[in-house]
């Protein structure tokens, strides 16, 4: 059942109450200091944010709610500056049985502690506690119709619930934990993802997590169906429009999508996504790696007599040379950037060694003089695909 999970990020947006600053006062209001600290966190100025939060915690005139907001912000700052143990201790002060913990505790404290926990059972308990609190918040929302910021708040609560369910799935799938080998792992992941998708049927992270689970269950067709559920198809909408929506996703989300598409055997779709990734950032080590691996898979299929959309008219050697060019670029960037992903580098070396053995040489330098492969035509054009 085990698959390598995408590591969850150690930080998430801080959710605070709306803050109002008072004017005409020699001493800044607590609310003004918190608002400034939040702005600095958003700007990634963590050292200065730390100073503002310290001022709040040192004062005696703040409410308990303001003090707890400050503690939560300080926990985020400590995480971002590498002081993980101190952050963990601070988040624990926001939860019972700590005497100063708010009732109910902030769900974000549970979510952070779940991500920081080394014990899978403790992490699962934190995720479930966060979900319970968030579900209570959701039930407490005003009935429909919901307008303006209130609708936005409900969407945020739903998004946090879905992320918590995905976090639980990742723990069950992580080969570092024994839970991965539990006979109930597969059905548990199915249940968790089904619940998440009931809340948000088109949630990108949930659908990609579902695809990963289906691949681990050796169900590539169902995995591909999950991936193609996003973006949701609208009546009379051409496929190009959906592809344009994918191009607006964050870079990392597109890289995850491309990798899953390759594992599903949807090589043309994956390469189309990767072309957009490299158009956005041509220094992406993972982007060049996946592009090289994708062309390698296409070359293998062509060598065996198979067909792949967009590869018509090219020999497997032509396509393998494209693969080599991408992998060479990946290797160069990996070394120049001191990229820490050792398994990726080892796979690149392995593929290049295989291409050496097959006699596949890099493209001549003069073929790339026009701009480092920028002359490749859009892969969505099925009539002609330029592969370097």
PDB file of N, CA, C and O in Angstrom, residues 135-197:
ATOM      1  N   UNK A 135     -15.655  21.241  12.154  1.00  0.00           N
ATOM      2  CA  UNK A 135     -17.031  20.841  11.839  1.00  0.00           C
ATOM      3  C   UNK A 135     -18.020  21.591  12.718  1.00  0.00           C
ATOM      4  O   UNK A 135     -19.097  21.991  12.254  1.00  0.00           O
ATOM      5  N   UNK A 136     -17.650  21.793  13.977  1.00  0.00           N
ATOM      6  CA  UNK A 136     -18.511  22.560  14.882  1.00  0.00           C
ATOM      7  C   UNK A 136     -18.639  23.998  14.398  1.00  0.00           C
ATOM      8  O   UNK A 136     -19.726  24.581  14.425  1.00  0.00           O
ATOM      9  N   UNK A 137     -17.503  24.576  13.955  1.00  0.00           N
ATOM     10  CA  UNK A 137     -17.540  25.935  13.403  1.00  0.00           C
ATOM     11  C   UNK A 137     -18.440  25.994  12.181  1.00  0.00           C
ATOM     12  O   UNK A 137     -19.213  26.947  12.003  1.00  0.00           O
ATOM     13  N   UNK A 138     -18.357  24.976  11.346  1.00  0.00           N
ATOM     14  CA  UNK A 138     -19.141  24.957  10.113  1.00  0.00           C
ATOM     15  C   UNK A 138     -20.633  24.889  10.425  1.00  0.00           C
ATOM     16  O   UNK A 138     -21.447  25.577   9.808  1.00  0.00           O
ATOM     17  N   UNK A 139     -20.988  24.070  11.414  1.00  0.00           N
ATOM     18  CA  UNK A 139     -22.397  23.946  11.784  1.00  0.00           C
ATOM     19  C   UNK A 139     -22.917  25.224  12.415  1.00  0.00           C
ATOM     20  O   UNK A 139     -24.109  25.521  12.368  1.00  0.00           O
ATOM     21  N   UNK A 140     -22.004  25.991  12.993  1.00  0.00           N
ATOM     22  CA  UNK A 140     -22.414  27.234  13.644  1.00  0.00           C
ATOM     23  C   UNK A 140     -22.562  28.396  12.702  1.00  0.00           C
ATOM     24  O   UNK A 140     -22.975  29.480  13.112  1.00  0.00           O
ATOM     25  N   UNK A 141     -22.223  28.186  11.412  1.00  0.00           N
ATOM     26  CA  UNK A 141     -22.365  29.261  10.439  1.00  0.00           C
ATOM     27  C   UNK A 141     -23.845  29.579  10.206  1.00  0.00           C
ATOM     28  O   UNK A 141     -24.716  28.718  10.338  1.00  0.00           O
ATOM     29  N   UNK A 142     -24.087  30.813   9.837  1.00  0.00           N
ATOM     30  CA  UNK A 142     -25.462  31.227   9.565  1.00  0.00           C
ATOM     31  C   UNK A 142     -26.022  30.444   8.388  1.00  0.00           C
ATOM     32  O   UNK A 142     -25.283  30.055   7.483  1.00  0.00           O
ATOM     33  N   UNK A 143     -27.335  30.169   8.378  1.00  0.00           N
ATOM     34  CA  UNK A 143     -27.914  29.412   7.271  1.00  0.00           C
ATOM     35  C   UNK A 143     -27.849  30.179   5.965  1.00  0.00           C
ATOM     36  O   UNK A 143     -27.704  31.397   5.948  1.00  0.00           O
ATOM     37  N   UNK A 144     -27.959  29.475   4.850  1.00  0.00           N
ATOM     38  CA  UNK A 144     -27.944  30.097   3.521  1.00  0.00           C
ATOM     39  C   UNK A 144     -29.162  31.029   3.381  1.00  0.00           C
ATOM     40  O   UNK A 144     -30.197  30.814   4.008  1.00  0.00           O
ATOM     41  N   UNK A 145     -29.101  32.092   2.554  1.00  0.00           N
ATOM     42  CA  UNK A 145     -27.942  32.400   1.723  1.00  0.00           C
ATOM     43  C   UNK A 145     -26.840  33.088   2.530  1.00  0.00           C
ATOM     44  O   UNK A 145     -27.131  33.911   3.380  1.00  0.00           O
ATOM     45  N   UNK A 146     -25.577  32.724   2.233  1.00  0.00           N
ATOM     46  CA  UNK A 146     -24.420  33.314   2.896  1.00  0.00           C
ATOM     47  C   UNK A 146     -23.767  34.257   1.908  1.00  0.00           C
ATOM     48  O   UNK A 146     -23.576  33.915   0.755  1.00  0.00           O
ATOM     49  N   UNK A 147     -23.407  35.430   2.358  1.00  0.00           N
ATOM     50  CA  UNK A 147     -22.883  36.424   1.443  1.00  0.00           C
ATOM     51  C   UNK A 147     -21.547  36.950   1.936  1.00  0.00           C
ATOM     52  O   UNK A 147     -21.214  36.864   3.112  1.00  0.00           O
ATOM     53  N   UNK A 148     -20.779  37.513   1.009  1.00  0.00           N
ATOM     54  CA  UNK A 148     -19.564  38.250   1.337  1.00  0.00           C
ATOM     55  C   UNK A 148     -18.548  37.445   2.099  1.00  0.00           C
ATOM     56  O   UNK A 148     -18.274  36.287   1.803  1.00  0.00           O
ATOM     57  N   UNK A 149     -17.987  38.066   3.163  1.00  0.00           N
ATOM     58  CA  UNK A 149     -16.914  37.468   3.936  1.00  0.00           C
ATOM     59  C   UNK A 149     -17.367  36.189   4.630  1.00  0.00           C
ATOM     60  O   UNK A 149     -16.571  35.310   4.919  1.00  0.00           O
ATOM     61  N   UNK A 150     -18.653  36.099   4.937  1.00  0.00           N
ATOM     62  CA  UNK A 150     -19.148  34.918   5.636  1.00  0.00           C
ATOM     63  C   UNK A 150     -19.042  33.686   4.744  1.00  0.00           C
ATOM     64  O   UNK A 150     -18.652  32.610   5.184  1.00  0.00           O
ATOM     65  N   UNK A 151     -19.376  33.838   3.488  1.00  0.00           N
ATOM     66  CA  UNK A 151     -19.216  32.742   2.535  1.00  0.00           C
ATOM     67  C   UNK A 151     -17.734  32.374   2.408  1.00  0.00           C
ATOM     68  O   UNK A 151     -17.367  31.213   2.367  1.00  0.00           O
ATOM     69  N   UNK A 152     -16.880  33.419   2.387  1.00  0.00           N
ATOM     70  CA  UNK A 152     -15.444  33.191   2.297  1.00  0.00           C
ATOM     71  C   UNK A 152     -14.968  32.404   3.508  1.00  0.00           C
ATOM     72  O   UNK A 152     -14.143  31.495   3.407  1.00  0.00           O
ATOM     73  N   UNK A 153     -15.484  32.762   4.686  1.00  0.00           N
ATOM     74  CA  UNK A 153     -15.097  32.058   5.903  1.00  0.00           C
ATOM     75  C   UNK A 153     -15.518  30.608   5.884  1.00  0.00           C
ATOM     76  O   UNK A 153     -14.772  29.727   6.311  1.00  0.00           O
ATOM     77  N   UNK A 154     -16.720  30.335   5.371  1.00  0.00           N
ATOM     78  CA  UNK A 154     -17.182  28.946   5.287  1.00  0.00           C
ATOM     79  C   UNK A 154     -16.305  28.144   4.327  1.00  0.00           C
ATOM     80  O   UNK A 154     -15.951  26.996   4.613  1.00  0.00           O
ATOM     81  N   UNK A 155     -15.936  28.745   3.216  1.00  0.00           N
ATOM     82  CA  UNK A 155     -15.070  28.052   2.258  1.00  0.00           C
ATOM     83  C   UNK A 155     -13.711  27.733   2.878  1.00  0.00           C
ATOM     84  O   UNK A 155     -13.148  26.662   2.638  1.00  0.00           O
ATOM     85  N   UNK A 156     -13.218  28.667   3.685  1.00  0.00           N
ATOM     86  CA  UNK A 156     -11.926  28.432   4.330  1.00  0.00           C
ATOM     87  C   UNK A 156     -12.005  27.287   5.329  1.00  0.00           C
ATOM     88  O   UNK A 156     -11.102  26.459   5.418  1.00  0.00           O
ATOM     89  N   UNK A 157     -13.084  27.241   6.096  1.00  0.00           N
ATOM     90  CA  UNK A 157     -13.273  26.152   7.061  1.00  0.00           C
ATOM     91  C   UNK A 157     -13.341  24.815   6.323  1.00  0.00           C
ATOM     92  O   UNK A 157     -12.699  23.832   6.718  1.00  0.00           O
ATOM     93  N   UNK A 158     -14.105  24.765   5.240  1.00  0.00           N
ATOM     94  CA  UNK A 158     -14.207  23.528   4.456  1.00  0.00           C
ATOM     95  C   UNK A 158     -12.844  23.116   3.905  1.00  0.00           C
ATOM     96  O   UNK A 158     -12.477  21.932   3.920  1.00  0.00           O
ATOM     97  N   UNK A 159     -12.089  24.083   3.405  1.00  0.00           N
ATOM     98  CA  UNK A 159     -10.765  23.799   2.857  1.00  0.00           C
ATOM     99  C   UNK A 159      -9.846  23.219   3.922  1.00  0.00           C
ATOM    100  O   UNK A 159      -9.095  22.268   3.669  1.00  0.00           O
ATOM    101  N   UNK A 160      -9.913  23.759   5.148  1.00  0.00           N
ATOM    102  CA  UNK A 160      -9.077  23.243   6.236  1.00  0.00           C
ATOM    103  C   UNK A 160      -9.480  21.827   6.637  1.00  0.00           C
ATOM    104  O   UNK A 160      -8.623  21.006   6.973  1.00  0.00           O
ATOM    105  N   UNK A 161     -10.778  21.552   6.599  1.00  0.00           N
ATOM    106  CA  UNK A 161     -11.238  20.188   6.910  1.00  0.00           C
ATOM    107  C   UNK A 161     -10.703  19.200   5.875  1.00  0.00           C
ATOM    108  O   UNK A 161     -10.195  18.127   6.216  1.00  0.00           O
ATOM    109  N   UNK A 162     -10.805  19.571   4.602  1.00  0.00           N
ATOM    110  CA  UNK A 162     -10.316  18.690   3.536  1.00  0.00           C
ATOM    111  C   UNK A 162      -8.820  18.453   3.681  1.00  0.00           C
ATOM    112  O   UNK A 162      -8.335  17.325   3.552  1.00  0.00           O
ATOM    113  N   UNK A 163      -8.067  19.520   3.989  1.00  0.00           N
ATOM    114  CA  UNK A 163      -6.613  19.361   4.151  1.00  0.00           C
ATOM    115  C   UNK A 163      -6.283  18.427   5.308  1.00  0.00           C
ATOM    116  O   UNK A 163      -5.320  17.663   5.264  1.00  0.00           O
ATOM    117  N   UNK A 164      -7.083  18.496   6.365  1.00  0.00           N
ATOM    118  CA  UNK A 164      -6.849  17.608   7.502  1.00  0.00           C
ATOM    119  C   UNK A 164      -7.076  16.151   7.110  1.00  0.00           C
ATOM    120  O   UNK A 164      -6.301  15.265   7.485  1.00  0.00           O
ATOM    121  N   UNK A 165      -8.136  15.891   6.351  1.00  0.00           N
ATOM    122  CA  UNK A 165      -8.378  14.518   5.882  1.00  0.00           C
ATOM    123  C   UNK A 165      -7.224  14.042   4.987  1.00  0.00           C
ATOM    124  O   UNK A 165      -6.780  12.887   5.070  1.00  0.00           O
ATOM    125  N   UNK A 166      -6.722  14.924   4.130  1.00  0.00           N
ATOM    126  CA  UNK A 166      -5.597  14.554   3.261  1.00  0.00           C
ATOM    127  C   UNK A 166      -4.359  14.264   4.097  1.00  0.00           C
ATOM    128  O   UNK A 166      -3.610  13.317   3.817  1.00  0.00           O
ATOM    129  N   UNK A 167      -4.149  15.062   5.154  1.00  0.00           N
ATOM    130  CA  UNK A 167      -3.025  14.800   6.047  1.00  0.00           C
ATOM    131  C   UNK A 167      -3.113  13.414   6.681  1.00  0.00           C
ATOM    132  O   UNK A 167      -2.104  12.712   6.825  1.00  0.00           O
ATOM    133  N   UNK A 168      -4.325  13.002   7.036  1.00  0.00           N
ATOM    134  CA  UNK A 168      -4.522  11.667   7.611  1.00  0.00           C
ATOM    135  C   UNK A 168      -4.213  10.581   6.583  1.00  0.00           C
ATOM    136  O   UNK A 168      -3.578   9.565   6.891  1.00  0.00           O
ATOM    137  N   UNK A 169      -4.634  10.811   5.339  1.00  0.00           N
ATOM    138  CA  UNK A 169      -4.349   9.847   4.271  1.00  0.00           C
ATOM    139  C   UNK A 169      -2.844   9.697   4.079  1.00  0.00           C
ATOM    140  O   UNK A 169      -2.319   8.574   3.929  1.00  0.00           O
ATOM    141  N   UNK A 170      -2.141  10.823   4.085  1.00  0.00           N
ATOM    142  CA  UNK A 170      -0.694  10.775   3.881  1.00  0.00           C
ATOM    143  C   UNK A 170       0.006   9.973   4.971  1.00  0.00           C
ATOM    144  O   UNK A 170       0.982   9.264   4.705  1.00  0.00           O
ATOM    145  N   UNK A 171      -0.500  10.067   6.201  1.00  0.00           N
ATOM    146  CA  UNK A 171       0.082   9.279   7.293  1.00  0.00           C
ATOM    147  C   UNK A 171      -0.159   7.791   7.062  1.00  0.00           C
ATOM    148  O   UNK A 171       0.744   6.960   7.209  1.00  0.00           O
ATOM    149  N   UNK A 172      -1.368   7.435   6.666  1.00  0.00           N
ATOM    150  CA  UNK A 172      -1.676   6.027   6.414  1.00  0.00           C
ATOM    151  C   UNK A 172      -0.867   5.466   5.239  1.00  0.00           C
ATOM    152  O   UNK A 172      -0.577   4.275   5.194  1.00  0.00           O
ATOM    153  N   UNK A 173      -0.490   6.309   4.301  1.00  0.00           N
ATOM    154  CA  UNK A 173       0.240   5.847   3.124  1.00  0.00           C
ATOM    155  C   UNK A 173       1.769   5.926   3.276  1.00  0.00           C
ATOM    156  O   UNK A 173       2.500   5.422   2.426  1.00  0.00           O
ATOM    157  N   UNK A 174       2.238   6.567   4.329  1.00  0.00           N
ATOM    158  CA  UNK A 174       3.674   6.800   4.478  1.00  0.00           C
ATOM    159  C   UNK A 174       4.394   5.498   4.815  1.00  0.00           C
ATOM    160  O   UNK A 174       4.147   4.893   5.868  1.00  0.00           O
ATOM    161  N   UNK A 175       5.323   5.036   3.954  1.00  0.00           N
ATOM    162  CA  UNK A 175       6.028   3.770   4.219  1.00  0.00           C
ATOM    163  C   UNK A 175       6.950   3.834   5.431  1.00  0.00           C
ATOM    164  O   UNK A 175       7.439   2.797   5.887  1.00  0.00           O
ATOM    165  N   UNK A 176       7.175   5.022   5.987  1.00  0.00           N
ATOM    166  CA  UNK A 176       7.984   5.130   7.193  1.00  0.00           C
ATOM    167  C   UNK A 176       7.223   4.635   8.422  1.00  0.00           C
ATOM    168  O   UNK A 176       7.827   4.376   9.463  1.00  0.00           O
ATOM    169  N   UNK A 177       5.909   4.528   8.319  1.00  0.00           N
ATOM    170  CA  UNK A 177       5.087   4.115   9.448  1.00  0.00           C
ATOM    171  C   UNK A 177       4.513   2.709   9.213  1.00  0.00           C
ATOM    172  O   UNK A 177       4.201   2.330   8.084  1.00  0.00           O
ATOM    173  N   UNK A 178       4.324   1.983  10.320  1.00  0.00           N
ATOM    174  CA  UNK A 178       3.747   0.642  10.222  1.00  0.00           C
ATOM    175  C   UNK A 178       2.298   0.668   9.748  1.00  0.00           C
ATOM    176  O   UNK A 178       1.793  -0.332   9.225  1.00  0.00           O
ATOM    177  N   UNK A 179       1.622   1.797   9.947  1.00  0.00           N
ATOM    178  CA  UNK A 179       0.223   1.893   9.508  1.00  0.00           C
ATOM    179  C   UNK A 179       0.073   1.584   8.025  1.00  0.00           C
ATOM    180  O   UNK A 179      -0.960   1.097   7.586  1.00  0.00           O
ATOM    181  N   UNK A 180       1.124   1.885   7.265  1.00  0.00           N
ATOM    182  CA  UNK A 180       1.094   1.665   5.824  1.00  0.00           C
ATOM    183  C   UNK A 180       0.827   0.198   5.484  1.00  0.00           C
ATOM    184  O   UNK A 180       0.226  -0.112   4.456  1.00  0.00           O
ATOM    185  N   UNK A 181       1.279  -0.702   6.369  1.00  0.00           N
ATOM    186  CA  UNK A 181       1.152  -2.142   6.109  1.00  0.00           C
ATOM    187  C   UNK A 181      -0.047  -2.763   6.829  1.00  0.00           C
ATOM    188  O   UNK A 181      -0.241  -3.969   6.780  1.00  0.00           O
ATOM    189  N   UNK A 182      -0.830  -1.931   7.489  1.00  0.00           N
ATOM    190  CA  UNK A 182      -2.038  -2.413   8.144  1.00  0.00           C
ATOM    191  C   UNK A 182      -3.045  -2.849   7.082  1.00  0.00           C
ATOM    192  O   UNK A 182      -3.250  -2.143   6.086  1.00  0.00           O
ATOM    193  N   UNK A 183      -3.686  -4.007   7.243  1.00  0.00           N
ATOM    194  CA  UNK A 183      -4.680  -4.453   6.248  1.00  0.00           C
ATOM    195  C   UNK A 183      -5.814  -3.453   6.037  1.00  0.00           C
ATOM    196  O   UNK A 183      -6.444  -3.441   4.977  1.00  0.00           O
ATOM    197  N   UNK A 184      -6.047  -2.615   7.032  1.00  0.00           N
ATOM    198  CA  UNK A 184      -7.137  -1.646   6.909  1.00  0.00           C
ATOM    199  C   UNK A 184      -6.701  -0.351   6.239  1.00  0.00           C
ATOM    200  O   UNK A 184      -7.530   0.549   6.043  1.00  0.00           O
ATOM    201  N   UNK A 185      -5.424  -0.230   5.868  1.00  0.00           N
ATOM    202  CA  UNK A 185      -4.917   1.040   5.328  1.00  0.00           C
ATOM    203  C   UNK A 185      -5.669   1.470   4.076  1.00  0.00           C
ATOM    204  O   UNK A 185      -6.080   2.624   3.942  1.00  0.00           O
ATOM    205  N   UNK A 186      -5.847   0.552   3.155  1.00  0.00           N
ATOM    206  CA  UNK A 186      -6.475   0.892   1.883  1.00  0.00           C
ATOM    207  C   UNK A 186      -7.910   1.365   2.072  1.00  0.00           C
ATOM    208  O   UNK A 186      -8.308   2.415   1.550  1.00  0.00           O
ATOM    209  N   UNK A 187      -8.690   0.608   2.831  1.00  0.00           N
ATOM    210  CA  UNK A 187     -10.100   0.978   3.019  1.00  0.00           C
ATOM    211  C   UNK A 187     -10.226   2.249   3.854  1.00  0.00           C
ATOM    212  O   UNK A 187     -11.141   3.059   3.633  1.00  0.00           O
ATOM    213  N   UNK A 188      -9.295   2.455   4.797  1.00  0.00           N
ATOM    214  CA  UNK A 188      -9.322   3.675   5.604  1.00  0.00           C
ATOM    215  C   UNK A 188      -9.082   4.897   4.740  1.00  0.00           C
ATOM    216  O   UNK A 188      -9.774   5.917   4.862  1.00  0.00           O
ATOM    217  N   UNK A 189      -8.105   4.805   3.845  1.00  0.00           N
ATOM    218  CA  UNK A 189      -7.835   5.926   2.939  1.00  0.00           C
ATOM    219  C   UNK A 189      -9.030   6.207   2.038  1.00  0.00           C
ATOM    220  O   UNK A 189      -9.362   7.370   1.777  1.00  0.00           O
ATOM    221  N   UNK A 190      -9.668   5.142   1.559  1.00  0.00           N
ATOM    222  CA  UNK A 190     -10.866   5.321   0.732  1.00  0.00           C
ATOM    223  C   UNK A 190     -11.949   6.098   1.486  1.00  0.00           C
ATOM    224  O   UNK A 190     -12.574   7.022   0.948  1.00  0.00           O
ATOM    225  N   UNK A 191     -12.164   5.724   2.751  1.00  0.00           N
ATOM    226  CA  UNK A 191     -13.195   6.380   3.556  1.00  0.00           C
ATOM    227  C   UNK A 191     -12.859   7.842   3.815  1.00  0.00           C
ATOM    228  O   UNK A 191     -13.721   8.729   3.691  1.00  0.00           O
ATOM    229  N   UNK A 192     -11.604   8.110   4.162  1.00  0.00           N
ATOM    230  CA  UNK A 192     -11.184   9.483   4.445  1.00  0.00           C
ATOM    231  C   UNK A 192     -11.344  10.376   3.222  1.00  0.00           C
ATOM    232  O   UNK A 192     -11.838  11.504   3.314  1.00  0.00           O
ATOM    233  N   UNK A 193     -10.931   9.867   2.064  1.00  0.00           N
ATOM    234  CA  UNK A 193     -11.014  10.678   0.844  1.00  0.00           C
ATOM    235  C   UNK A 193     -12.455  10.840   0.375  1.00  0.00           C
ATOM    236  O   UNK A 193     -12.824  11.900  -0.153  1.00  0.00           O
ATOM    237  N   UNK A 194     -13.257   9.813   0.569  1.00  0.00           N
ATOM    238  CA  UNK A 194     -14.673   9.934   0.207  1.00  0.00           C
ATOM    239  C   UNK A 194     -15.335  11.033   1.039  1.00  0.00           C
ATOM    240  O   UNK A 194     -16.136  11.832   0.524  1.00  0.00           O
ATOM    241  N   UNK A 195     -14.990  11.096   2.325  1.00  0.00           N
ATOM    242  CA  UNK A 195     -15.545  12.132   3.199  1.00  0.00           C
ATOM    243  C   UNK A 195     -15.075  13.511   2.766  1.00  0.00           C
ATOM    244  O   UNK A 195     -15.856  14.471   2.719  1.00  0.00           O
ATOM    245  N   UNK A 196     -13.773  13.613   2.433  1.00  0.00           N
ATOM    246  CA  UNK A 196     -13.222  14.900   1.991  1.00  0.00           C
ATOM    247  C   UNK A 196     -13.901  15.377   0.716  1.00  0.00           C
ATOM    248  O   UNK A 196     -14.243  16.561   0.575  1.00  0.00           O
ATOM    249  N   UNK A 197     -14.136  14.469  -0.212  1.00  0.00           N
ATOM    250  CA  UNK A 197     -14.726  14.847  -1.495  1.00  0.00           C
ATOM    251  C   UNK A 197     -16.225  15.097  -1.391  1.00  0.00           C
ATOM    252  O   UNK A 197     -16.805  15.737  -2.265  1.00  0.00           O
TER     253      UNK A 197
END
